[in-house]
């Protein structure tokens, strides 16, 4: 299940992508399939171990080309362990809402993105998120450790991107069918196992079926409902070219992590 649209992102084979807050790697794997070199960055060490493991399996199965590079890094979004202009493309999916100083994180994304490069930042859309917060205090911080710390207002993310020096140029909403699932989870208690509620369990099975099979009926429903009920808002922005820069893709060498400091890099 992808949140960012790779066509809008403009990712091309041979480019280098940072998947910030990669989790268990859904966006990283798709980038690798498209021939891009990937740095998957997260605070969770177990997540990074799984990304490396699945990446190796994909390579062994011939899903990705032999020359496609994958590296992982354990890093803080407000203090990224990468040199300036290291990446051609960046995805930060469902990360900013967890960070108290999201403006510092956006400034770091600007710094490590090459001039002319594009990033996609995804956040919970305002209406579905407000309903989740209203249904359960345990869905978000401070009751939920590491949970969402804010609900973004209309245009707030775009404004913060502009303040960081980025140029937003497109946006859309996705995952409309997921909003009711999270409302149900919040209604029964977001920390309860899915199997504890028959209704939540049935809806979870529906979503799994939809992700695996992608039938026409649910795809049509998603397209129709996404502008209103889409769980995630995706905003795309470009780092403007500065005087004297060409915007050429970065050229990865043996390592695609160009670290400012050795701290936080996972082999």
Short mmCIF file of C-alpha atoms in Angstrom, two decimals:
data_model
loop_
_atom_site.label_atom_id
_atom_site.label_comp_id
_atom_site.label_asym_id
_atom_site.label_seq_id
_atom_site.Cartn_x
_atom_site.Cartn_y
_atom_site.Cartn_z
CA UNK A 1 0.00 0.00 0.00
CA UNK A 2 1.58 3.23 -1.18
CA UNK A 3 0.69 6.72 -0.01
CA UNK A 4 3.03 8.78 -2.19
CA UNK A 5 2.49 8.81 -5.97
CA UNK A 6 5.80 8.01 -7.66
CA UNK A 7 4.74 9.59 -10.93
CA UNK A 8 4.06 12.92 -9.22
CA UNK A 9 7.30 12.50 -7.30
CA UNK A 10 9.09 12.02 -10.62
CA UNK A 11 11.35 9.22 -9.39
CA UNK A 12 13.60 7.80 -12.11
CA UNK A 13 15.87 4.76 -12.20
CA UNK A 14 19.35 5.57 -10.93
CA UNK A 15 18.22 8.40 -8.66
CA UNK A 16 18.73 8.31 -4.90
CA UNK A 17 15.70 8.40 -2.61
CA UNK A 18 15.48 8.99 1.12
CA UNK A 19 12.56 7.19 2.76
CA UNK A 20 12.32 9.09 6.05
CA UNK A 21 10.33 7.32 8.74
CA UNK A 22 10.42 4.26 6.53
CA UNK A 23 8.71 1.94 9.00
CA UNK A 24 8.75 -1.54 7.52
CA UNK A 25 9.71 -0.24 4.09
CA UNK A 26 6.65 -0.09 1.83
CA UNK A 27 7.85 3.00 -0.04
CA UNK A 28 11.48 1.87 -0.08
CA UNK A 29 10.63 -1.43 -1.78
CA UNK A 30 8.64 0.23 -4.54
CA UNK A 31 11.47 2.69 -5.19
CA UNK A 32 13.90 -0.22 -5.50
CA UNK A 33 11.60 -1.98 -7.95
CA UNK A 34 11.72 1.19 -10.05
CA UNK A 35 15.51 1.10 -10.13
CA UNK A 36 16.22 3.85 -7.58
CA UNK A 37 18.91 3.67 -4.90
CA UNK A 38 17.35 3.94 -1.44
CA UNK A 39 18.32 5.08 2.03
CA UNK A 40 15.68 3.94 4.51
CA UNK A 41 15.82 6.01 7.71
CA UNK A 42 13.90 5.38 10.92
CA UNK A 43 14.22 5.56 14.69
CA UNK A 44 13.13 1.91 15.01
CA UNK A 45 15.99 -0.57 14.80
CA UNK A 46 13.68 -3.56 14.32
CA UNK A 47 12.05 -1.83 11.36
CA UNK A 48 15.46 -1.20 9.78
CA UNK A 49 16.48 -4.82 10.29
CA UNK A 50 13.34 -5.97 8.48
CA UNK A 51 13.91 -3.52 5.61
CA UNK A 52 17.42 -4.90 5.09
CA UNK A 53 16.14 -8.47 5.28
CA UNK A 54 13.30 -7.99 2.81
CA UNK A 55 15.56 -5.96 0.51
CA UNK A 56 17.97 -8.90 0.40
CA UNK A 57 15.12 -11.31 -0.38
CA UNK A 58 13.89 -9.04 -3.19
CA UNK A 59 17.37 -8.97 -4.68
CA UNK A 60 17.67 -12.73 -4.41
CA UNK A 61 14.30 -13.20 -6.11
CA UNK A 62 15.25 -10.90 -8.97
CA UNK A 63 12.68 -8.22 -8.04
CA UNK A 64 15.35 -5.53 -8.13
CA UNK A 65 18.41 -5.04 -10.32
CA UNK A 66 21.79 -6.07 -8.95
CA UNK A 67 23.13 -2.52 -9.17
CA UNK A 68 20.31 -1.02 -7.06
CA UNK A 69 21.68 0.05 -3.67
CA UNK A 70 19.85 -0.12 -0.35
CA UNK A 71 21.20 1.30 2.89
CA UNK A 72 19.56 1.96 6.24
CA UNK A 73 20.16 4.67 8.81
CA UNK A 74 18.96 5.16 12.36
CA UNK A 75 18.33 8.90 12.50
CA UNK A 76 16.37 11.79 13.96
CA UNK A 77 14.34 13.82 11.43
CA UNK A 78 15.39 17.09 13.10
CA UNK A 79 19.10 16.19 12.89
CA UNK A 80 19.60 13.97 9.85
CA UNK A 81 22.98 12.21 9.55
CA UNK A 82 23.42 13.14 5.88
CA UNK A 83 25.43 15.73 4.00
CA UNK A 84 23.79 18.60 2.14
CA UNK A 85 22.07 17.82 -1.18
CA UNK A 86 22.44 14.05 -0.79
CA UNK A 87 19.10 13.01 -2.30
CA UNK A 88 17.24 13.42 -5.59
CA UNK A 89 13.86 12.50 -4.09
CA UNK A 90 12.52 12.23 -0.54
CA UNK A 91 9.41 10.61 0.92
CA UNK A 92 8.41 11.42 4.50
CA UNK A 93 5.18 9.49 4.98
CA UNK A 94 3.12 9.95 8.16
CA UNK A 95 6.11 11.36 10.05
CA UNK A 96 5.63 15.11 10.57
CA UNK A 97 2.58 14.72 12.82
CA UNK A 98 4.74 12.81 15.33
CA UNK A 99 7.44 15.52 15.57
CA UNK A 100 7.13 18.40 18.01
CA UNK A 101 9.47 20.62 15.97
CA UNK A 102 8.17 19.80 12.50
CA UNK A 103 9.64 23.04 11.14
CA UNK A 104 13.14 21.85 12.07
CA UNK A 105 12.42 18.56 10.29
CA UNK A 106 11.29 20.37 7.14
CA UNK A 107 14.44 22.51 7.25
CA UNK A 108 16.50 19.30 7.39
CA UNK A 109 14.60 17.84 4.43
CA UNK A 110 15.35 21.01 2.48
CA UNK A 111 19.03 20.73 3.40
CA UNK A 112 19.52 17.11 2.30
CA UNK A 113 17.43 17.43 -0.89
CA UNK A 114 19.43 18.48 -3.95
CA UNK A 115 18.43 21.71 -5.75
CA UNK A 116 15.74 20.78 -8.25
CA UNK A 117 14.86 17.66 -6.26
CA UNK A 118 11.32 16.78 -5.19
CA UNK A 119 9.91 15.52 -1.92
CA UNK A 120 6.53 14.15 -0.85
CA UNK A 121 5.34 14.71 2.71
CA UNK A 122 2.22 12.89 3.85
CA UNK A 123 0.21 13.70 6.96
CA UNK A 124 -3.20 12.71 8.36
CA UNK A 125 -5.92 14.75 6.65
CA UNK A 126 -7.73 17.16 8.93
CA UNK A 127 -11.32 15.81 9.00
CA UNK A 128 -10.57 12.10 9.55
CA UNK A 129 -7.93 13.01 12.11
CA UNK A 130 -10.28 15.28 14.08
CA UNK A 131 -12.80 12.45 14.31
CA UNK A 132 -10.11 10.06 15.58
CA UNK A 133 -9.05 12.56 18.26
CA UNK A 134 -12.67 13.12 19.27
CA UNK A 135 -13.32 9.39 19.62
CA UNK A 136 -10.27 8.53 21.72
CA UNK A 137 -7.67 10.35 23.79
CA UNK A 138 -5.56 7.20 23.58
CA UNK A 139 -5.13 7.65 19.81
CA UNK A 140 -2.78 10.62 20.15
CA UNK A 141 -0.14 12.16 22.41
CA UNK A 142 0.33 12.51 25.30
CA UNK A 143 -1.61 9.33 26.14
CA UNK A 144 -0.13 7.49 23.16
CA UNK A 145 3.66 7.33 23.45
CA UNK A 146 5.12 8.54 20.16
CA UNK A 147 1.62 9.39 18.94
CA UNK A 148 0.37 12.30 16.89
CA UNK A 149 1.15 15.65 18.49
CA UNK A 150 -0.98 17.88 16.22
CA UNK A 151 -3.81 18.10 13.74
CA UNK A 152 -2.66 20.14 10.76
CA UNK A 153 -4.86 23.07 9.84
CA UNK A 154 -5.86 23.93 6.26
CA UNK A 155 -2.75 24.94 4.32
CA UNK A 156 -0.52 24.61 7.39
CA UNK A 157 1.88 22.06 5.91
CA UNK A 158 2.23 24.02 2.66
CA UNK A 159 2.97 27.21 4.61
CA UNK A 160 5.66 25.47 6.67
CA UNK A 161 7.19 24.04 3.51
CA UNK A 162 7.38 27.51 1.99
CA UNK A 163 8.96 28.85 5.20
CA UNK A 164 11.61 26.10 4.90
CA UNK A 165 12.47 27.28 1.37
CA UNK A 166 10.52 24.63 -0.55
CA UNK A 167 8.10 25.23 -3.42
CA UNK A 168 4.89 23.14 -3.05
CA UNK A 169 3.33 22.35 -6.43
CA UNK A 170 0.77 19.56 -6.00
CA UNK A 171 -1.33 17.70 -3.45
CA UNK A 172 -3.98 14.99 -3.20
CA UNK A 173 -5.68 12.76 -0.66
CA UNK A 174 -5.62 8.96 -0.46
CA UNK A 175 -6.81 5.99 1.62
CA UNK A 176 -10.47 6.96 1.97
CA UNK A 177 -11.42 3.38 2.86
CA UNK A 178 -8.99 3.47 5.78
CA UNK A 179 -10.68 6.35 7.60
CA UNK A 180 -13.70 4.31 8.84
CA UNK A 181 -11.32 1.59 10.01
CA UNK A 182 -9.48 4.03 12.27
CA UNK A 183 -12.73 5.52 13.52
CA UNK A 184 -13.81 2.01 14.54
CA UNK A 185 -10.45 1.36 16.17
CA UNK A 186 -10.71 4.60 18.13
CA UNK A 187 -14.30 3.87 19.16
CA UNK A 188 -13.43 0.50 20.69
CA UNK A 189 -9.98 1.53 21.93
CA UNK A 190 -7.00 1.96 19.59
CA UNK A 191 -4.72 -0.20 21.75
CA UNK A 192 -7.06 -3.19 21.81
CA UNK A 193 -6.14 -6.12 19.52
CA UNK A 194 -8.03 -6.06 16.23
CA UNK A 195 -9.48 -9.50 16.99
CA UNK A 196 -11.22 -8.20 20.14
CA UNK A 197 -13.89 -6.47 18.05
CA UNK A 198 -15.76 -8.44 15.41
CA UNK A 199 -16.61 -5.27 13.47
CA UNK A 200 -13.00 -4.03 13.49
CA UNK A 201 -11.75 -7.49 12.53
CA UNK A 202 -14.16 -7.74 9.60
CA UNK A 203 -13.21 -4.28 8.34
CA UNK A 204 -9.53 -5.15 8.66
CA UNK A 205 -10.12 -8.23 6.51
CA UNK A 206 -11.87 -6.03 3.93
CA UNK A 207 -8.89 -3.66 3.78
CA UNK A 208 -6.44 -6.55 3.46
CA UNK A 209 -8.51 -8.01 0.61
CA UNK A 210 -8.63 -4.61 -1.08
CA UNK A 211 -4.86 -4.10 -0.80
CA UNK A 212 -4.08 -7.56 -2.18
CA UNK A 213 -6.75 -7.81 -4.88
CA UNK A 214 -7.39 -4.14 -5.77
CA UNK A 215 -10.84 -4.85 -7.27
CA UNK A 216 -12.46 -2.30 -9.56
CA UNK A 217 -15.34 -1.61 -7.14
CA UNK A 218 -13.17 -0.53 -4.23
CA UNK A 219 -10.75 1.34 -6.52
CA UNK A 220 -13.71 3.31 -7.89
CA UNK A 221 -14.97 3.98 -4.36
CA UNK A 222 -11.49 5.17 -3.34
CA UNK A 223 -11.29 7.63 -6.23
CA UNK A 224 -14.77 8.97 -5.47
CA UNK A 225 -14.33 9.31 -1.71
CA UNK A 226 -10.66 10.29 -1.42
CA UNK A 227 -11.15 14.07 -1.86
CA UNK A 228 -13.44 14.09 1.19
CA UNK A 229 -12.58 11.07 3.34
CA UNK A 230 -8.97 10.37 2.37
CA UNK A 231 -7.06 9.50 5.54
CA UNK A 232 -3.81 10.98 4.24
CA UNK A 233 -2.93 14.28 2.60
CA UNK A 234 0.12 14.15 0.31
CA UNK A 235 1.91 17.40 -0.54
CA UNK A 236 4.69 17.54 -3.16
CA UNK A 237 7.33 20.26 -3.14
CA UNK A 238 10.49 21.08 -5.03
CA UNK A 239 13.72 22.59 -3.76
CA UNK A 240 14.31 25.54 -6.09
CA UNK A 241 17.48 25.69 -8.16
CA UNK A 242 19.97 28.17 -6.78
CA UNK A 243 22.36 30.26 -8.85
CA UNK A 244 25.07 28.13 -10.41
CA UNK A 245 23.37 24.77 -9.82
CA UNK A 246 22.31 22.35 -12.55
CA UNK A 247 19.87 20.09 -10.73
CA UNK A 248 21.67 17.00 -12.00
CA UNK A 249 20.88 13.74 -10.15
CA UNK A 250 23.29 12.74 -7.41
CA UNK A 251 25.85 10.09 -8.32
CA UNK A 252 26.06 7.40 -5.60
CA UNK A 253 29.40 5.76 -5.04
CA UNK A 254 30.12 2.73 -2.88
CA UNK A 255 27.91 4.19 -0.18
CA UNK A 256 24.87 6.32 -0.88
CA UNK A 257 24.87 7.72 2.65
CA UNK A 258 27.02 10.86 2.62
CA UNK A 259 27.14 11.39 6.34
CA UNK A 260 27.85 14.60 8.14
CA UNK A 261 28.70 12.50 11.18
CA UNK A 262 29.30 8.77 11.62
CA UNK A 263 26.68 8.61 14.36
CA UNK A 264 23.39 6.85 13.60
CA UNK A 265 24.32 4.91 10.48
CA UNK A 266 23.36 1.24 10.49
CA UNK A 267 25.49 -1.06 8.36
#
